[in-house]
Structure formats: structure tokens, C-alpha cells
GROMACS .gro file of C-alpha atoms in nm:
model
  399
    1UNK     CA    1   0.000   0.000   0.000
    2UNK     CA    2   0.129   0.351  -0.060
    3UNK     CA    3  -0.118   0.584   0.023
    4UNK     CA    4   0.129   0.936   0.136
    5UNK     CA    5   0.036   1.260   0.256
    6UNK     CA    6   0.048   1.487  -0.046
    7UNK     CA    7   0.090   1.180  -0.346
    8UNK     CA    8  -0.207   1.104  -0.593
    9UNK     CA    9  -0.466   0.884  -0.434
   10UNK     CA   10  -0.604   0.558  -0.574
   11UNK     CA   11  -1.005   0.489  -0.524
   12UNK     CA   12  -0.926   0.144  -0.329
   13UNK     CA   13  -1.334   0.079  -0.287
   14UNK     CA   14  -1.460  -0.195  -0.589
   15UNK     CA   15  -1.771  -0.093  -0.721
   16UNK     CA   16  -2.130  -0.249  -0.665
   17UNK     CA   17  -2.160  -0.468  -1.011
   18UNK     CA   18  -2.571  -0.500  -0.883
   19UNK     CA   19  -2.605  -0.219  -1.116
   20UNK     CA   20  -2.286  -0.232  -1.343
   21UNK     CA   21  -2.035   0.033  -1.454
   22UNK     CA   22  -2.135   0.267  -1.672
   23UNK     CA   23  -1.874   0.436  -1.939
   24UNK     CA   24  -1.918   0.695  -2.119
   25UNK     CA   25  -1.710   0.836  -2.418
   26UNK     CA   26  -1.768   1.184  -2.558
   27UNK     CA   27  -1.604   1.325  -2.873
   28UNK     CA   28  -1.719   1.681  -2.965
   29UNK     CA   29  -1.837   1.773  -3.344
   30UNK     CA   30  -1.888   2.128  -3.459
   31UNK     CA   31  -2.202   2.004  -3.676
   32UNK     CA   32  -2.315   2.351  -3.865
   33UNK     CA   33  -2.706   2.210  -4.070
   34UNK     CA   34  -2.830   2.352  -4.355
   35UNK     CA   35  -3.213   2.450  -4.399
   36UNK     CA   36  -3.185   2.193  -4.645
   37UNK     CA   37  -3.014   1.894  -4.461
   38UNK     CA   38  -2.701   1.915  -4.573
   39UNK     CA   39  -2.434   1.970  -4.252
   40UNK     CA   40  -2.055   2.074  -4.254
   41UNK     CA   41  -1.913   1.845  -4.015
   42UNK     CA   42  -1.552   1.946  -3.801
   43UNK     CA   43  -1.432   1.725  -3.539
   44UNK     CA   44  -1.304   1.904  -3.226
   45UNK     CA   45  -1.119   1.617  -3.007
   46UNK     CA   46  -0.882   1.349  -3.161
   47UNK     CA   47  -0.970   1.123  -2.854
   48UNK     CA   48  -1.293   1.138  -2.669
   49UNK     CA   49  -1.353   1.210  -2.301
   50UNK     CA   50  -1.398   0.926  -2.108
   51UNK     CA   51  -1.612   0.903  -1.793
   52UNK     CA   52  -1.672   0.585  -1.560
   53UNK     CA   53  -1.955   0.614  -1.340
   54UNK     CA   54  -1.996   0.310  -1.048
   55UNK     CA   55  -2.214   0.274  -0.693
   56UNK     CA   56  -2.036   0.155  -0.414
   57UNK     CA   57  -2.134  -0.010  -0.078
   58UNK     CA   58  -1.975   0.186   0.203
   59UNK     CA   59  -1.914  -0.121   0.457
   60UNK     CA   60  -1.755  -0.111   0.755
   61UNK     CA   61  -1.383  -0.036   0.688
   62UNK     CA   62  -1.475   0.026   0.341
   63UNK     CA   63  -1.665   0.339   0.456
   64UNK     CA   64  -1.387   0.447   0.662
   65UNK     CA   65  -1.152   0.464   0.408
   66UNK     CA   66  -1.386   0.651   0.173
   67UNK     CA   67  -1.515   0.922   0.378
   68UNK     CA   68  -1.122   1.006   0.498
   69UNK     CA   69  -1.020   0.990   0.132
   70UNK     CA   70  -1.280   1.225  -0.011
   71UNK     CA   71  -1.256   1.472   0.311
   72UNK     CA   72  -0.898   1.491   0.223
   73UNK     CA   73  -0.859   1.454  -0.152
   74UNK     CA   74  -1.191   1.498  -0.313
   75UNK     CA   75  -1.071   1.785  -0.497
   76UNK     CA   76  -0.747   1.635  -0.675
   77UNK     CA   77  -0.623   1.395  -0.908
   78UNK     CA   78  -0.705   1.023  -0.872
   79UNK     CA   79  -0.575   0.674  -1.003
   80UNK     CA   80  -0.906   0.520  -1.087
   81UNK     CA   81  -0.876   0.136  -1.171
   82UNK     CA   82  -1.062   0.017  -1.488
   83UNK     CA   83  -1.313  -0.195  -1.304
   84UNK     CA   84  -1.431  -0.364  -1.606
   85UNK     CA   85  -1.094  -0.487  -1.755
   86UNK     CA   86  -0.985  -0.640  -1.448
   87UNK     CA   87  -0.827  -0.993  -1.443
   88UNK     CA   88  -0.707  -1.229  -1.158
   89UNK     CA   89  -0.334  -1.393  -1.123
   90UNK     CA   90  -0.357  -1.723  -1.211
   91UNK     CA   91  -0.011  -1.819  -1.020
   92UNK     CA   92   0.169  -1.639  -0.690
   93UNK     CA   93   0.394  -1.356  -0.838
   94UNK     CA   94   0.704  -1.358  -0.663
   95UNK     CA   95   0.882  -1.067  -0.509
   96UNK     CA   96   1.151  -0.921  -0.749
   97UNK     CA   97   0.932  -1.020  -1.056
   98UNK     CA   98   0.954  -0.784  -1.372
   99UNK     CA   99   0.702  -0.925  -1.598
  100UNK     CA  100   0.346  -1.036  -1.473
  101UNK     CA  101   0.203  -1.294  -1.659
  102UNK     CA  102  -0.150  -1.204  -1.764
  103UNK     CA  103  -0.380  -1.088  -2.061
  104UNK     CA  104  -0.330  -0.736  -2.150
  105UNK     CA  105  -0.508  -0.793  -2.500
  106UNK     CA  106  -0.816  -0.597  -2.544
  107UNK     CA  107  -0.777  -0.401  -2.224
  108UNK     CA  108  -0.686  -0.094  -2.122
  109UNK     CA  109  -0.286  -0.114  -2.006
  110UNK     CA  110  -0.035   0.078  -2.198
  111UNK     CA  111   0.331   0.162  -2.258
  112UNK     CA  112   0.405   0.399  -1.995
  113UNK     CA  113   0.091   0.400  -1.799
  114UNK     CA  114   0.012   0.253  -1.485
  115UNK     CA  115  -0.112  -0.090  -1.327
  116UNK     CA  116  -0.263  -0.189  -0.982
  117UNK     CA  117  -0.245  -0.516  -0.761
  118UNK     CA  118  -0.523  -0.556  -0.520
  119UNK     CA  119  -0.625  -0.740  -0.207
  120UNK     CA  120  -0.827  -0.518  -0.020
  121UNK     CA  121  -0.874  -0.171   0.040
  122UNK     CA  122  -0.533  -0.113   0.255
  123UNK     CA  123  -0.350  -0.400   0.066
  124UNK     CA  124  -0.254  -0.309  -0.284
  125UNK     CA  125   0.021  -0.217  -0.530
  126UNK     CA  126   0.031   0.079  -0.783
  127UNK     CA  127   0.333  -0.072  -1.042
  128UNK     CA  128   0.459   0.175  -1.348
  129UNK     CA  129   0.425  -0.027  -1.683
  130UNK     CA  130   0.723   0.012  -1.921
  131UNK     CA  131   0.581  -0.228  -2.219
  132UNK     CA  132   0.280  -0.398  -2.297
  133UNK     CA  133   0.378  -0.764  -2.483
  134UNK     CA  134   0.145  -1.100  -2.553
  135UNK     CA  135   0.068  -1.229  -2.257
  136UNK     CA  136   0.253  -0.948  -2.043
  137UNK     CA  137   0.323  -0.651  -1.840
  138UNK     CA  138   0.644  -0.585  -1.819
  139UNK     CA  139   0.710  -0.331  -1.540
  140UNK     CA  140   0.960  -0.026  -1.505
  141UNK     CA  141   1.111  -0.184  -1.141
  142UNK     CA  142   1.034  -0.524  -0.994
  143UNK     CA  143   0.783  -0.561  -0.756
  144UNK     CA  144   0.878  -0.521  -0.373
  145UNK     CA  145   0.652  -0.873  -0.243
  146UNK     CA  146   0.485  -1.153  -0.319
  147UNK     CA  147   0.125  -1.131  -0.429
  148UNK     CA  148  -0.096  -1.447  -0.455
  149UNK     CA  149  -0.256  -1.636  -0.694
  150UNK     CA  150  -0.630  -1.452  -0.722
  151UNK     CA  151  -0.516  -1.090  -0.697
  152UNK     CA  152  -0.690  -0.859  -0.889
  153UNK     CA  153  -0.509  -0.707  -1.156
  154UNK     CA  154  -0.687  -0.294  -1.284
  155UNK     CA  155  -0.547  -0.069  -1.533
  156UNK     CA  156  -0.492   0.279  -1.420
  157UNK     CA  157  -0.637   0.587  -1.555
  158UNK     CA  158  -0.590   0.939  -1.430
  159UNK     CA  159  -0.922   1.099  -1.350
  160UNK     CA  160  -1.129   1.344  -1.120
  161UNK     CA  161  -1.459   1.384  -0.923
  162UNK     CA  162  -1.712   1.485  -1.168
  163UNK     CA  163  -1.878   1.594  -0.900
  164UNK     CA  164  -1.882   1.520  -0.509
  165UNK     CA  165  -2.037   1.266  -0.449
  166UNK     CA  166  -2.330   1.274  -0.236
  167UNK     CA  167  -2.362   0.914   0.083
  168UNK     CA  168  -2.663   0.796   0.125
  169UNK     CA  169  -2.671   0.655   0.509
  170UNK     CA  170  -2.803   0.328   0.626
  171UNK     CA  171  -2.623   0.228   0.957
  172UNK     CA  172  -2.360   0.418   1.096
  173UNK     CA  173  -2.115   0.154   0.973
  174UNK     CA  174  -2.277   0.129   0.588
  175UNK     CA  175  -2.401   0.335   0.321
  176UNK     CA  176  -2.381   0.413  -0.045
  177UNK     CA  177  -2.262   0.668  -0.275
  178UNK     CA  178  -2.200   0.671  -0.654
  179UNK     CA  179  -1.908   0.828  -0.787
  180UNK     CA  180  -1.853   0.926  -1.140
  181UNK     CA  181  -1.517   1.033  -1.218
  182UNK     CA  182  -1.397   1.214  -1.611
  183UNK     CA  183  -1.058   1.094  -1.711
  184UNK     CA  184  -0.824   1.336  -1.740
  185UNK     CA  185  -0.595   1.187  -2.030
  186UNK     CA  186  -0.612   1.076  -2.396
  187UNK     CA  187  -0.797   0.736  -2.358
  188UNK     CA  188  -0.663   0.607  -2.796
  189UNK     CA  189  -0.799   0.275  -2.943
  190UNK     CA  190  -0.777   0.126  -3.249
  191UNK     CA  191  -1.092   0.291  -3.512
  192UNK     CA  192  -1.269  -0.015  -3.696
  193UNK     CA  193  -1.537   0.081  -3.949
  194UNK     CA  194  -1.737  -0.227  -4.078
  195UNK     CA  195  -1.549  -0.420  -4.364
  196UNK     CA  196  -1.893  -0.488  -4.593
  197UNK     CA  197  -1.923  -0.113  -4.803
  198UNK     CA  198  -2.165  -0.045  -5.075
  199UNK     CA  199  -2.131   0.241  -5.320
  200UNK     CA  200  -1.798   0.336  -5.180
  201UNK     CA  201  -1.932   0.389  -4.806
  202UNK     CA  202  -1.919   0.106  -4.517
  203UNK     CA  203  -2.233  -0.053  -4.427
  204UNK     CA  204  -2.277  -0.134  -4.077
  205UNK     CA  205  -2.383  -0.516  -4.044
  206UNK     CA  206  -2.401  -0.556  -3.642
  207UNK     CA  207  -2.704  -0.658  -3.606
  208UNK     CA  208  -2.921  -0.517  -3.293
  209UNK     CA  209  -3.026  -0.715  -3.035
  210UNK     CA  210  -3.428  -0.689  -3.045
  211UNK     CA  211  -3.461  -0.866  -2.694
  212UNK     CA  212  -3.585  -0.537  -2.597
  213UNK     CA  213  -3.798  -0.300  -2.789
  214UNK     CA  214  -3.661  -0.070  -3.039
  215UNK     CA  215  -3.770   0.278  -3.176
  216UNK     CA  216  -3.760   0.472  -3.502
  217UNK     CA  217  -3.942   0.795  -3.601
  218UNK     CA  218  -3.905   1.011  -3.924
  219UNK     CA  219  -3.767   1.368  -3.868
  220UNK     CA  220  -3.817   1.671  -4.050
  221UNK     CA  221  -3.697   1.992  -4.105
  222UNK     CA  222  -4.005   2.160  -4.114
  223UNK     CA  223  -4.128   2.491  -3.974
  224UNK     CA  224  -4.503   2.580  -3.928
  225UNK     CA  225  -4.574   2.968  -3.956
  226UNK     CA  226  -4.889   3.091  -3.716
  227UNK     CA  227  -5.003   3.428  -3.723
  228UNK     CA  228  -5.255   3.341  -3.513
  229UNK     CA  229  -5.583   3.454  -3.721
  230UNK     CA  230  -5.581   3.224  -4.027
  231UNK     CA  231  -5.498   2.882  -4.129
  232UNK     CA  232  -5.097   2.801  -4.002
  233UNK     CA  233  -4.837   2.740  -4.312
  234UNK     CA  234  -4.596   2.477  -4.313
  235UNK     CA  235  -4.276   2.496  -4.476
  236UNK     CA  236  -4.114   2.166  -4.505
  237UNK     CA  237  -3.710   2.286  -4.596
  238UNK     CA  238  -3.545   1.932  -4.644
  239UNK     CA  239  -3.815   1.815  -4.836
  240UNK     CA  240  -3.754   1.497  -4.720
  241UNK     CA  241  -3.740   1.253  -4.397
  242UNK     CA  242  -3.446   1.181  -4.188
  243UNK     CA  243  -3.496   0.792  -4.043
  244UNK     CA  244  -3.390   0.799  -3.649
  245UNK     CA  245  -3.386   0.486  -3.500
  246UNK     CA  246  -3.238   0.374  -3.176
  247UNK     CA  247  -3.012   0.033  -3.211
  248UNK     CA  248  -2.929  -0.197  -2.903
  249UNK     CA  249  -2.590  -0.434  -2.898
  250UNK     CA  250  -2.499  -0.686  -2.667
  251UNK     CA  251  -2.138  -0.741  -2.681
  252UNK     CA  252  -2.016  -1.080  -2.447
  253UNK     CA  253  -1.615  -1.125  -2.429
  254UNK     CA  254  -1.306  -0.958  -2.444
  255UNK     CA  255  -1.319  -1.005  -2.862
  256UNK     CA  256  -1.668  -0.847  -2.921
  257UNK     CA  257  -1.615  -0.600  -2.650
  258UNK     CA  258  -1.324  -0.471  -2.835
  259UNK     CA  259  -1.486  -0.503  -3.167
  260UNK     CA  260  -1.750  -0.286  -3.034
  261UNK     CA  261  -1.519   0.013  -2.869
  262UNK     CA  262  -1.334   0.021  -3.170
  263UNK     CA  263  -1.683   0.052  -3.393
  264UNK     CA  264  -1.747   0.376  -3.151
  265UNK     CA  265  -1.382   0.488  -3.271
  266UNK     CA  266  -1.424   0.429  -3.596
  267UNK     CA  267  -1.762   0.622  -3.607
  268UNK     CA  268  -1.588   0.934  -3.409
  269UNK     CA  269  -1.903   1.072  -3.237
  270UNK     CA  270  -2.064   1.247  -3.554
  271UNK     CA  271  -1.843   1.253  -3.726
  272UNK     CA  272  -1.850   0.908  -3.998
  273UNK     CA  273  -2.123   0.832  -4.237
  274UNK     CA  274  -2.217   0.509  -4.313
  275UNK     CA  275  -2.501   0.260  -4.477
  276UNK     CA  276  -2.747   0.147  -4.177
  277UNK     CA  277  -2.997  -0.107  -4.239
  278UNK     CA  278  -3.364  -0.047  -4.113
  279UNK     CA  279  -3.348  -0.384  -3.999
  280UNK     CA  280  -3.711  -0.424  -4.088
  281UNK     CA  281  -3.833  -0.685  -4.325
  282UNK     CA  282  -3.974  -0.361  -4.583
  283UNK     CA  283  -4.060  -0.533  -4.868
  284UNK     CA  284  -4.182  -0.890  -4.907
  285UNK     CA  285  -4.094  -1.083  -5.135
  286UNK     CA  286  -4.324  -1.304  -5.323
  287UNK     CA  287  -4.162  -1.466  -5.601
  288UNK     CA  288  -3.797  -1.657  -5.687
  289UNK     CA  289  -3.556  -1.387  -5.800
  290UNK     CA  290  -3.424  -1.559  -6.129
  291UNK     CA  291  -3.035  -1.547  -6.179
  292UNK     CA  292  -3.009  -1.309  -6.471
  293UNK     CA  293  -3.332  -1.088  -6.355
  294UNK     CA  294  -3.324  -0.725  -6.274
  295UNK     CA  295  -3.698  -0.755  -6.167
  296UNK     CA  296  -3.806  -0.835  -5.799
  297UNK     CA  297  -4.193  -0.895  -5.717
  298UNK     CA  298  -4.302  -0.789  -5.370
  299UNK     CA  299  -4.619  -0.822  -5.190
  300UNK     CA  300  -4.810  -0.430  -5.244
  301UNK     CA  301  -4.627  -0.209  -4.984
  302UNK     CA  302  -4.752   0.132  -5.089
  303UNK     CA  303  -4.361   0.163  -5.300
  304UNK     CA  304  -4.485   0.276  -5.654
  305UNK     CA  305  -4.669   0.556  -5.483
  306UNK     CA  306  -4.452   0.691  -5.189
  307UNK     CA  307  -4.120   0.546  -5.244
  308UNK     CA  308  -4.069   0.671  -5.606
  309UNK     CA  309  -3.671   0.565  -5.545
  310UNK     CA  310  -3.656   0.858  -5.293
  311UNK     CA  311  -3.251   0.889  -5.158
  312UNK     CA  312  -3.269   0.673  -4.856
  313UNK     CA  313  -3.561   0.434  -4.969
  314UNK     CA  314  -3.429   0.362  -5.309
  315UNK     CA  315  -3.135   0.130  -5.180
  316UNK     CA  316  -3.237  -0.230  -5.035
  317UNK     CA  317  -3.054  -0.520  -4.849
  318UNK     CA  318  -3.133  -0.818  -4.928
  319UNK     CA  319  -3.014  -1.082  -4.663
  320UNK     CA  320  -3.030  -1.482  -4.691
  321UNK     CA  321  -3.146  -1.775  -4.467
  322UNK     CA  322  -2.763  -1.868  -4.507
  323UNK     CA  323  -2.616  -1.511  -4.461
  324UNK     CA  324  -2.522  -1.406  -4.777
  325UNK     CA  325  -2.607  -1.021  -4.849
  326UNK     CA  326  -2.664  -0.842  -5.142
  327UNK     CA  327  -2.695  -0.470  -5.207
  328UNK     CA  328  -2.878  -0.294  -5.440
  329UNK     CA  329  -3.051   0.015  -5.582
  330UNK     CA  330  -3.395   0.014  -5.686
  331UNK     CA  331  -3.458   0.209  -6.057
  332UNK     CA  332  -3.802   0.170  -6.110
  333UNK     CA  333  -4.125   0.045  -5.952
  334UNK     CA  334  -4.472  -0.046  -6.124
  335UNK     CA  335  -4.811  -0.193  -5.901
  336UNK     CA  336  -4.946  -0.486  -6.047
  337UNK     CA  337  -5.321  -0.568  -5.906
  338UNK     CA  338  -5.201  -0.681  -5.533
  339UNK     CA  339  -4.801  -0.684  -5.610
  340UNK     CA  340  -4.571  -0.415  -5.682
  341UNK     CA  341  -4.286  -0.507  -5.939
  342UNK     CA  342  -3.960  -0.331  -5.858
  343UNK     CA  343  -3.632  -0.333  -6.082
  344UNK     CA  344  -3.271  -0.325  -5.945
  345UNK     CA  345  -2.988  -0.206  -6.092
  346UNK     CA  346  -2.789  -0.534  -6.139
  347UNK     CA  347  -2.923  -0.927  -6.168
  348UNK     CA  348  -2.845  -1.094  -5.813
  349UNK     CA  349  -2.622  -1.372  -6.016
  350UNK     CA  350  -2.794  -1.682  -5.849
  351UNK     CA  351  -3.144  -1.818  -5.819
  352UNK     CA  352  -3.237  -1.671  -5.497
  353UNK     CA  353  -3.581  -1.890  -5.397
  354UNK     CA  354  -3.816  -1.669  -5.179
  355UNK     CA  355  -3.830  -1.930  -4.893
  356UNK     CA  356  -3.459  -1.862  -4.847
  357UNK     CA  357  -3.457  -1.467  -4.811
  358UNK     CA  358  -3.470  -1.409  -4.383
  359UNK     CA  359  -3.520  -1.025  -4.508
  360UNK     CA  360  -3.543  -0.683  -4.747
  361UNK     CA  361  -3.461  -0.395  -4.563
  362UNK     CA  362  -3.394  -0.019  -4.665
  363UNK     CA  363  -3.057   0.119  -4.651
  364UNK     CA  364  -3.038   0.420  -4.520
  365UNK     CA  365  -2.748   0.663  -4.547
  366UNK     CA  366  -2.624   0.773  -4.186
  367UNK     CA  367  -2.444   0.917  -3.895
  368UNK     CA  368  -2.462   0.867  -3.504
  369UNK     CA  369  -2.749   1.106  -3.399
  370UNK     CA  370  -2.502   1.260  -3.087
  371UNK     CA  371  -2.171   1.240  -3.021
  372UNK     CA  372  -2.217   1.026  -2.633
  373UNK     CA  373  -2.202   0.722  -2.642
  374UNK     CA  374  -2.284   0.483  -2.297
  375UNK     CA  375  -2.188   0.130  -2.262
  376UNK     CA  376  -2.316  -0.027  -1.973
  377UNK     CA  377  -2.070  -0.269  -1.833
  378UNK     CA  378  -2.304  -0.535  -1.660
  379UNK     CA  379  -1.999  -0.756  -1.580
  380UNK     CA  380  -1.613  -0.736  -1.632
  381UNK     CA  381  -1.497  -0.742  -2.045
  382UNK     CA  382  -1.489  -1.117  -2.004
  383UNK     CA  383  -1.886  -1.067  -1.939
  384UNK     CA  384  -2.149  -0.865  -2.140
  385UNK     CA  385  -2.200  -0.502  -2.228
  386UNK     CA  386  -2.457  -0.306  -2.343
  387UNK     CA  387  -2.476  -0.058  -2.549
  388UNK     CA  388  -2.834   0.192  -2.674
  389UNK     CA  389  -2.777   0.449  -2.988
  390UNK     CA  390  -2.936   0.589  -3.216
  391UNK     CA  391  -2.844   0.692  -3.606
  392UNK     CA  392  -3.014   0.949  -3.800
  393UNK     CA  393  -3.045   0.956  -4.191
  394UNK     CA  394  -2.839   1.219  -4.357
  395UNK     CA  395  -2.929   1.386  -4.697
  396UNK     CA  396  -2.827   1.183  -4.981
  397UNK     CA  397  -2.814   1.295  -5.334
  398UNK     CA  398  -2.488   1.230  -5.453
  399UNK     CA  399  -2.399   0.857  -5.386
   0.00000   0.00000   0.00000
């Protein structure tokens, strides 16, 4: 332990996992919109900020050490461990050791930064890492003990009080408070936009997880004019409407944890545009697509009449029982008594039998409707997190 008069603290209290650890990472975009939906995009912050928010249950010695660390250093600099990438020693680690054995990959330990070994509250280790290798920290000096096998292992962040946080009493031994803490350096990862692209632009091809309910609504850029004596005039400036629809992912492991931060990267906030599916099965289809045929027959959805191969409902995904995907743009649509028959812009190549297609959804062209995004860490990385969005249709003319 090396809590000192005057050094930076760490917060030595785990959290409460009852109701997870929430994260969230904040890049900043200088969005200027046009009347007409068009938007000059700048981004303001090469790495987002980065703020961990956790309960804790005050217990005993537990609340001792809290309220004395917050009386006396609630308005500095902390170490905050990463709760959710922590990890456990799967061997003793001997006194004089350089090198702990352990899985950095995927979590948040990095050349230079900082590492903690911990017991308990008053029994715990902060170690300076010099390199981060497979399978290894390897530290700047040796370690001073020995620490056994089942000691937690935390990344360390720098961070601060976001604000002070408020204990709610039960006993006069136990309570709980909920701290939420804004790191106060460059958190980098590795950007990852989705490998699939259509048209030039990525298409994202995570699917949501629909366990819960999902929504969508159609914005506009319209204004309404009321003098107040006569009938009120609308003025509809896109003349269009901009899909929003809120997505859900469940990401379980260390691999599709990481796959998801580095989607957030890649999208930068605001910032990226990309194809998102509506995820809605939008058109039926009610005959086999023949190999060579640029024609597709769909049960009557209303197309011919309001889609007219509007930007944003004139490109479809068409997705197989068996996975395979195909992307294409609709050129013309004709009703035909109770079906509507739509043409695409290139034959599919194969017999596609209408039993086999799982789904024909819109494309929609797209950015990140704000630049927050909050994952929900319900366990550690090994575990699941959640993540809610929401994308917003963008004017498209051009592609």
C-alpha cells in the first residue's frame, strides 16, 4: 500500500456490479445544418472524453476509508482502476518479478501508464508499466513482495470527481454513494469501421439485439408559420425525412467487447457516415428472383406511390437464410393488381428462392445522432455489455 500525505490517491473501494459500470465516451463535433439537410461536419477532439460512473457499498472499513479519502482529496487527481478490464493472477507472483504474466489484449494497459495489484482496500500495489507484450506486463522496477494467486489485476487511468459525491446513510457503519469520475488523459484505441461497403461507403452489419424493444421515427426539417388569425403554413425545408432509430448491442467477451469500442472509434461521435440497415423486413418478397433478372416482385407495400426511389428508400438489403447479403438500388417500380414489381440495378447472379430470403430492408445513409455514447458494463470485459444508440439519416443525393 502507498497511500502518502500529499501523493495522488487511488479509489481502493470496488464498485457495486448490482447495477454495473457505466462508461461513457464523448467526442465533440462542430455540426453547422443547412435549412436543407445538408451539414458541414468538423471534429473538435482526436480522442474522446472518457467518464466511468460506479455505486459503491460503504461497509464497515470500506466506509472508513472513503469518507477520509474524499474529506482529504476529493478535490485532486485520482488513479481510478478500470473496473471492467480487471483480471485475476492465475499463479503467486514472486517478489523481485519484472514481468506479470496475464492478458493485457483488449484491455486498457499501456506503454508507460500505470497498473494496480489488489487485495483489499489497505493492501494493494500501484506498479509503473514500461511495455505492454502478448501475454505481459512488463514493469519499469520489480515488484517489492509476493502477491498471490487470485489478486486482482486494474489498469490505471488518471481521472477526477465529476462531481462530489453525495452518501446515502443506512447504519452508521454502511451506506452508499456513486461516484462518477472524467478521465483526465487521452484514452486512444484502435478505429474499426465495418469491412462490408456499398457504393464506396461502409455498411454497418451488427445486427441489434431486439430482446428489448426498439424505436424509429421520421424527422423533419419543417417549420409551421402561425399568425394566429388564419390557417398556419408549413414549410417543409429538407423536403424529405431523416430515419432515427435507436439500435441496441450486446457485446459478451473480451473479442466483441473490443470489436465494439473500436466501432465507436471508428464512427468518431458524428463525425463518420455510413449505410445502416432499417433492420425491418420492408418489402416482401413473393416470387424466386431468377439469376439473370433485374426484376423483384413484392407483396403491395404502398412503393410505386410513396417510395418513387426517394434517396434513402431507393437502396435495399437483401439478406439470406444462409447469410449471404446483397446490395442494391432500386430504378423503377410499377403496381401490379395486389403486387408491386420493382427493378434493381444489377441481376443478383444466383437463383435466390423466396423461402430462403430471412429479409429486405432499406438502406439508409447515416451518422450517429449525438456524439455520447454509454456502454453499460453489466460484468467485467470477459462478461457482457450493453450498449443503446441511435443513427439518423443524412441527406443523400450524390452517392
Amino acid at each position: 500500500m502507498s497511500f502518502a500525505t500529499g501523493a495522488t490517491p487511488i479509489w481502493p473501494v470496488p464498485p457495486d456490479w448490482a447495477d454495473g459500470v457505466r462508461e461513457t465516451l464523448d467526442w465533440l463535433t462542430n455540426y453547422l445544418p443547412a435549412r436543407n439537410g445538408k451539414a458541414q461536419k468538423r471534429e473538435l477532439r482526436q480522442a474522446p472524453r472518457r467518464v466511468i460512473e460506479f455505486s459503491v457499498i460503504n461497509d464497515e472499513q470500506g466506509r472508513r476509508v472513503a469518507d477520509a479519502i474524499l474529506n482529504d482529496a476529493g478535490g485532486r487527481y485520482w488513479l481510478l482502476p478500470i473496473w471492467h478490464d480487471v483480471q485475476l493472477l492465475n499463479a503467486p507472483l514472486a517478489s523481485g518479478a519484472i514481468t506479470i504474466t496475464c492478458a493485457p489484449a483488449g484491455r486498457d494497459f499501456r506503454a508507460g501508464g500505470k497498473a494496480l495489484l489488489w487485495l483489499a482496500v489497505n493492501d494493494w500495489a500501484v506498479l509503473d508499466v514500461e511495455d505492454v507484450v502478448d501475454g505481459a506486463l512488463v514493469l519499469s522496477t520489480a515488484t517489492s513482495r509476493t502477491w498471490q494467486a487470485g489478486t486482482r489485476l486494474y489498469p490505471l487511468r488518471k481521472a477526477h470527481l465529476v462531481e462530489q459525491p453525495q452518501e446515502t446513510i443506512w447504519t452508521d457503519e454502511s451506506g452508499t454513494r456513486s461516484i462518477q469520475m472524467l478521465i483526465d488523459e487521452p484514452c486512444d484505441w484502435v478505429a474499426g469501421l465495418p469491412a462490408a461497403t456499398y457504393r464506396g461507403v461502409p455498411v454497418l452489419e451488427l445486427r441489434p439485439d431486439q430482446g428489448e424493444d426498439l424505436q424509429q421515427t421520421f424527422r423533419r426539417l419543417q417549420e409551421p408559420v402561425d399568425v394566429g388569425t388564419g390557417l398556419v403554413t408549413l414549410f417543409d425545408w429538407g423536403g424529405r425525412a431523416f430515419r432515427e432509430a435507436s439500435v441496441t448491442w450486446l457485446a459478451y467477451g473480451v473479442e466483441a467487447n473490443n470489436e465494439l469500442r473500436s466501432l465507436l472509434y471508428g464512427l468518431r461521435g458524428r463525425m463518420q457516415t455510413l449505410w445502416v440497415p432499417t433492420w425491418n423486413n420492408d418489402l416482401k418478397v413473393t416470387n424466386d428472383i431468377a439469376a439473370a433478372s433485374t426484376h423483384i416482385t413484392v407483396e403491395w407495400a404502398g412503393y410505386t406511390v410513396f417510395g418513387r426511389m426517394q434517396p434513402n428508400r431507393r437502396d435495399i438489403r437483401i439478406e439470406l437464410l444462409d447469410g449471404t447479403v446483397y446490395y442494391r438500388r432500386l430504378t423503377d417500380a410499377q403496381e401490379s393488381g395486389d403486387s408491386e414489381l420493382l427493378t434493381i440495378d444489377s441481376a443478383l447472379g444466383v437463383l435466390v428462392q423466396r423461402q430462403n430470403i430471412r429479409q429486405v430492408s432499406f438502406l439508409v445513409l447515416a451518422e450517429k445522432a449525438s456524439d455520447t455514447a454509454e456502454l453499460l458494463h453489466d460484468t467485467d470485459i470477459e462478461g457482457l455489455t450493453r450498449l443503446t444508440t441511435a443513427f439518423i439519416g443524412v441527406r443523400n443525393d450524390d452517392i
